[in-house]
Amino acid sequence: MRDDPYWNHNTHYHPWLLKQVPRAARTALDIGCGDGLLAGKLAGRGLTVTGIDVDPDIIARAPAVAGVSLEQADFLDYAGSFDVVTTVATLHHVPLRAGITALRRLVAPGGVLAVVGLWKMTPRTDFHYLPLIPLIRAMDLSHRVGGPSARMLDPVDGFAEIRSTAAELLPGARLRRRLMWRYTLLWHKPA
């Protein structure tokens, strides 16, 4: 978004995430919140937001934002339920089945889960993605690329595995491959 202090492959999807917030939503959980940038945007929509991250240092450096509570926590063990649960570039840091199961548990009945994730790409299964690399590079060059330093981890699950696990654990979830080595997952929990 234009007023953001930085842009990267993750913040590029903040507008998509914000569009998934139902009008009736009152609470949100942002998993892997980092410096709280997305959590602050969710609070700007009138939500009471909890942001969690396993990195206590990044939480300690995050600026205070009205309507946002940040805490050091692991979402696999986190308790509560929220009208909206978001996570960006976090799911691949945990075993897929355990991560999706925890995300499903955290969404309140009638709530929304919106994920921006990464999958393990291989030339054999993702050859159609290769022509997009110049476009991605051009996007990188046209923005102020940056953001908080966070622990990086390469994904281990392929898109087909993510799709089949989500279909099993999140019936009706919609997955879509996106630019910049990302996918989006949207799931509405039955009321």
mmCIF file of C-alpha atoms in Angstrom:
data_model
loop_
_atom_site.group_PDB
_atom_site.id
_atom_site.type_symbol
_atom_site.label_atom_id
_atom_site.label_comp_id
_atom_site.label_asym_id
_atom_site.label_seq_id
_atom_site.Cartn_x
_atom_site.Cartn_y
_atom_site.Cartn_z
ATOM 1 C CA MET A 1 0.000 0.000 0.000
ATOM 2 C CA ARG A 2 1.286 3.425 -0.843
ATOM 3 C CA ASP A 3 1.801 4.689 2.715
ATOM 4 C CA ASP A 4 3.600 1.566 3.953
ATOM 5 C CA PRO A 5 7.151 2.115 5.224
ATOM 6 C CA TYR A 6 8.370 -0.694 2.933
ATOM 7 C CA TRP A 7 7.227 -3.212 0.322
ATOM 8 C CA ASN A 8 8.048 -6.874 -0.114
ATOM 9 C CA HIS A 9 6.540 -10.051 -1.549
ATOM 10 C CA ASN A 10 4.430 -10.417 1.599
ATOM 11 C CA THR A 11 3.114 -6.876 1.995
ATOM 12 C CA HIS A 12 2.083 -6.994 -1.660
ATOM 13 C CA TYR A 13 -0.786 -9.252 -0.536
ATOM 14 C CA HIS A 14 -2.043 -7.066 2.319
ATOM 15 C CA PRO A 15 -4.790 -5.533 0.126
ATOM 16 C CA TRP A 16 -6.040 -9.026 -0.763
ATOM 17 C CA LEU A 17 -6.068 -9.997 2.922
ATOM 18 C CA LEU A 18 -7.963 -6.866 3.916
ATOM 19 C CA LYS A 19 -10.613 -7.547 1.249
ATOM 20 C CA GLN A 20 -11.377 -10.878 2.931
ATOM 21 C CA VAL A 21 -12.488 -9.262 6.210
ATOM 22 C CA PRO A 22 -16.265 -9.638 6.625
ATOM 23 C CA ARG A 23 -18.181 -6.505 7.603
ATOM 24 C CA ALA A 24 -19.519 -8.210 10.745
ATOM 25 C CA ALA A 25 -16.021 -9.189 11.977
ATOM 26 C CA ARG A 26 -14.973 -7.734 15.320
ATOM 27 C CA THR A 27 -11.811 -9.672 16.239
ATOM 28 C CA ALA A 28 -8.725 -10.702 14.302
ATOM 29 C CA LEU A 29 -5.630 -12.787 14.910
ATOM 30 C CA ASP A 30 -2.564 -12.086 12.766
ATOM 31 C CA ILE A 31 -0.176 -15.027 13.006
ATOM 32 C CA GLY A 32 3.495 -14.351 12.342
ATOM 33 C CA CYS A 33 2.746 -10.652 12.722
ATOM 34 C CA GLY A 34 6.372 -9.503 12.701
ATOM 35 C CA ASP A 35 6.452 -5.742 13.225
ATOM 36 C CA GLY A 36 2.645 -5.536 13.295
ATOM 37 C CA LEU A 37 2.172 -3.808 9.928
ATOM 38 C CA LEU A 38 -0.777 -5.986 8.842
ATOM 39 C CA ALA A 39 -2.188 -6.053 12.390
ATOM 40 C CA GLY A 40 -2.301 -2.252 12.334
ATOM 41 C CA LYS A 41 -4.130 -2.278 9.000
ATOM 42 C CA LEU A 42 -6.682 -4.729 10.407
ATOM 43 C CA ALA A 43 -7.179 -2.470 13.445
ATOM 44 C CA GLY A 44 -7.720 0.404 11.036
ATOM 45 C CA ARG A 45 -10.779 -1.518 9.850
ATOM 46 C CA GLY A 46 -12.235 -1.305 13.359
ATOM 47 C CA LEU A 47 -11.167 -4.775 14.504
ATOM 48 C CA THR A 48 -9.678 -5.651 17.865
ATOM 49 C CA VAL A 49 -6.467 -7.349 16.767
ATOM 50 C CA THR A 50 -4.089 -9.764 18.428
ATOM 51 C CA GLY A 51 -0.788 -10.269 16.656
ATOM 52 C CA ILE A 52 1.429 -13.188 17.587
ATOM 53 C CA ASP A 53 4.931 -14.117 16.553
ATOM 54 C CA VAL A 54 7.432 -16.640 17.901
ATOM 55 C CA ASP A 55 10.249 -14.068 17.716
ATOM 56 C CA PRO A 56 10.265 -12.026 20.944
ATOM 57 C CA ASP A 57 12.787 -9.513 19.546
ATOM 58 C CA ILE A 58 10.615 -8.489 16.598
ATOM 59 C CA ILE A 59 7.615 -8.108 18.929
ATOM 60 C CA ALA A 60 9.678 -5.946 21.287
ATOM 61 C CA ARG A 61 10.671 -3.615 18.430
ATOM 62 C CA ALA A 62 7.157 -3.272 16.999
ATOM 63 C CA PRO A 63 5.518 0.122 17.435
ATOM 64 C CA ALA A 64 2.427 0.439 19.597
ATOM 65 C CA VAL A 65 -0.787 0.747 17.579
ATOM 66 C CA ALA A 66 -4.256 1.483 18.957
ATOM 67 C CA GLY A 67 -6.460 -1.601 18.859
ATOM 68 C CA VAL A 68 -3.528 -3.999 18.487
ATOM 69 C CA SER A 69 -2.093 -6.290 21.130
ATOM 70 C CA LEU A 70 1.151 -8.048 20.175
ATOM 71 C CA GLU A 71 2.534 -11.041 22.017
ATOM 72 C CA GLN A 72 5.191 -13.674 21.675
ATOM 73 C CA ALA A 73 3.410 -16.988 21.086
ATOM 74 C CA ASP A 74 3.321 -20.066 18.882
ATOM 75 C CA PHE A 75 0.035 -20.440 17.000
ATOM 76 C CA LEU A 76 0.203 -24.229 17.264
ATOM 77 C CA ASP A 77 -0.498 -23.873 21.004
ATOM 78 C CA TYR A 78 -2.490 -20.633 21.000
ATOM 79 C CA ALA A 79 -5.978 -20.568 22.519
ATOM 80 C CA GLY A 80 -8.985 -18.549 21.447
ATOM 81 C CA SER A 81 -11.179 -18.011 18.437
ATOM 82 C CA PHE A 82 -11.333 -15.029 16.127
ATOM 83 C CA ASP A 83 -13.644 -13.720 13.423
ATOM 84 C CA VAL A 84 -10.658 -13.312 11.089
ATOM 85 C CA VAL A 85 -7.370 -15.212 11.157
ATOM 86 C CA THR A 86 -4.578 -14.074 8.847
ATOM 87 C CA THR A 87 -1.108 -15.412 8.310
ATOM 88 C CA VAL A 88 1.537 -14.441 5.791
ATOM 89 C CA ALA A 89 4.591 -16.590 4.995
ATOM 90 C CA THR A 90 4.225 -18.533 8.243
ATOM 91 C CA LEU A 91 2.496 -21.838 7.530
ATOM 92 C CA HIS A 92 5.585 -23.351 5.878
ATOM 93 C CA HIS A 93 7.502 -22.940 9.165
ATOM 94 C CA VAL A 94 5.504 -25.765 10.790
ATOM 95 C CA PRO A 95 4.382 -29.240 9.703
ATOM 96 C CA LEU A 96 1.562 -28.688 7.206
ATOM 97 C CA ARG A 97 -1.130 -30.865 8.791
ATOM 98 C CA ALA A 98 -0.458 -29.523 12.303
ATOM 99 C CA GLY A 99 -0.439 -25.940 11.024
ATOM 100 C CA ILE A 100 -3.705 -26.186 9.119
ATOM 101 C CA THR A 101 -5.342 -27.975 12.052
ATOM 102 C CA ALA A 102 -4.285 -25.167 14.410
ATOM 103 C CA LEU A 103 -5.485 -22.477 11.993
ATOM 104 C CA ARG A 104 -8.869 -24.191 11.662
ATOM 105 C CA ARG A 105 -9.224 -24.308 15.461
ATOM 106 C CA LEU A 106 -8.491 -20.570 15.830
ATOM 107 C CA VAL A 107 -11.240 -19.432 13.429
ATOM 108 C CA ALA A 108 -14.562 -18.709 15.160
ATOM 109 C CA PRO A 109 -17.720 -20.291 13.718
ATOM 110 C CA GLY A 110 -18.731 -18.179 10.724
ATOM 111 C CA GLY A 111 -15.223 -16.683 10.600
ATOM 112 C CA VAL A 112 -12.640 -16.386 7.847
ATOM 113 C CA LEU A 113 -9.147 -17.794 7.430
ATOM 114 C CA ALA A 114 -6.951 -15.921 4.933
ATOM 115 C CA VAL A 115 -3.471 -17.313 4.254
ATOM 116 C CA VAL A 116 -0.659 -16.094 2.053
ATOM 117 C CA GLY A 117 1.840 -18.924 1.882
ATOM 118 C CA LEU A 118 4.801 -20.352 0.033
ATOM 119 C CA TRP A 119 5.110 -23.717 -1.640
ATOM 120 C CA LYS A 120 8.149 -25.720 -2.718
ATOM 121 C CA MET A 121 8.582 -25.077 -6.393
ATOM 122 C CA THR A 122 10.190 -27.538 -8.781
ATOM 123 C CA PRO A 123 10.868 -27.063 -12.496
ATOM 124 C CA ARG A 124 8.949 -30.275 -13.246
ATOM 125 C CA THR A 125 5.682 -29.187 -11.580
ATOM 126 C CA ASP A 126 5.978 -25.401 -11.820
ATOM 127 C CA PHE A 127 7.541 -24.872 -15.272
ATOM 128 C CA HIS A 128 4.675 -22.550 -16.261
ATOM 129 C CA TYR A 129 5.783 -20.146 -13.501
ATOM 130 C CA LEU A 130 9.273 -19.552 -14.971
ATOM 131 C CA PRO A 131 8.193 -16.964 -17.617
ATOM 132 C CA LEU A 132 6.848 -14.785 -14.773
ATOM 133 C CA ILE A 133 10.288 -14.276 -13.201
ATOM 134 C CA PRO A 134 11.076 -11.104 -15.252
ATOM 135 C CA LEU A 135 7.751 -9.569 -14.145
ATOM 136 C CA ILE A 136 8.518 -10.381 -10.504
ATOM 137 C CA ARG A 137 11.980 -8.845 -10.839
ATOM 138 C CA ALA A 138 10.478 -5.692 -12.371
ATOM 139 C CA MET A 139 8.049 -5.424 -9.439
ATOM 140 C CA ASP A 140 10.964 -5.710 -7.010
ATOM 141 C CA LEU A 141 12.852 -2.937 -8.799
ATOM 142 C CA SER A 142 9.867 -0.581 -8.772
ATOM 143 C CA HIS A 143 9.337 -0.632 -4.977
ATOM 144 C CA ARG A 144 11.139 0.228 -1.748
ATOM 145 C CA VAL A 145 11.876 -3.395 -0.886
ATOM 146 C CA GLY A 146 12.443 -3.983 2.818
ATOM 147 C CA GLY A 147 10.842 -5.003 6.041
ATOM 148 C CA PRO A 148 11.770 -6.407 9.408
ATOM 149 C CA SER A 149 14.402 -9.111 9.505
ATOM 150 C CA ALA A 150 12.699 -12.411 10.132
ATOM 151 C CA ARG A 151 13.770 -16.013 10.220
ATOM 152 C CA MET A 152 13.715 -17.389 6.687
ATOM 153 C CA LEU A 153 12.874 -20.983 5.852
ATOM 154 C CA ASP A 154 12.407 -22.658 2.500
ATOM 155 C CA PRO A 155 9.064 -24.428 2.071
ATOM 156 C CA VAL A 156 9.037 -28.229 1.942
ATOM 157 C CA ASP A 157 5.470 -28.898 0.769
ATOM 158 C CA GLY A 158 4.493 -28.721 -2.882
ATOM 159 C CA PHE A 159 1.355 -26.970 -4.069
ATOM 160 C CA ALA A 160 -0.437 -30.267 -4.753
ATOM 161 C CA GLU A 161 0.208 -31.444 -1.179
ATOM 162 C CA ILE A 162 -0.997 -28.140 0.271
ATOM 163 C CA ARG A 163 -4.121 -28.305 -1.896
ATOM 164 C CA SER A 164 -4.976 -31.887 -0.882
ATOM 165 C CA THR A 165 -4.343 -31.267 2.831
ATOM 166 C CA ALA A 166 -6.446 -28.098 2.757
ATOM 167 C CA ALA A 167 -9.250 -29.914 0.907
ATOM 168 C CA GLU A 168 -9.282 -32.557 3.628
ATOM 169 C CA LEU A 169 -9.012 -30.265 6.659
ATOM 170 C CA LEU A 170 -10.697 -27.107 5.326
ATOM 171 C CA PRO A 171 -13.589 -28.254 3.109
ATOM 172 C CA GLY A 172 -14.472 -25.588 0.593
ATOM 173 C CA ALA A 173 -11.161 -23.717 0.911
ATOM 174 C CA ARG A 174 -10.047 -21.875 -2.213
ATOM 175 C CA LEU A 175 -6.361 -21.963 -3.131
ATOM 176 C CA ARG A 176 -4.737 -19.988 -5.882
ATOM 177 C CA ARG A 177 -1.147 -19.706 -7.076
ATOM 178 C CA ARG A 178 0.017 -16.100 -7.105
ATOM 179 C CA LEU A 179 2.989 -14.043 -8.205
ATOM 180 C CA MET A 180 6.180 -13.875 -6.178
ATOM 181 C CA TRP A 181 6.212 -17.524 -5.184
ATOM 182 C CA ARG A 182 3.060 -17.163 -3.087
ATOM 183 C CA TYR A 183 -0.343 -18.794 -2.913
ATOM 184 C CA THR A 184 -3.513 -17.593 -1.265
ATOM 185 C CA LEU A 185 -5.912 -19.753 0.712
ATOM 186 C CA LEU A 186 -9.340 -18.540 1.753
ATOM 187 C CA TRP A 187 -11.676 -20.550 3.968
ATOM 188 C CA HIS A 188 -14.990 -19.679 5.586
ATOM 189 C CA LYS A 189 -15.691 -21.749 8.693
ATOM 190 C CA PRO A 190 -19.303 -22.916 8.878
ATOM 191 C CA ALA A 191 -21.382 -21.035 11.463
#
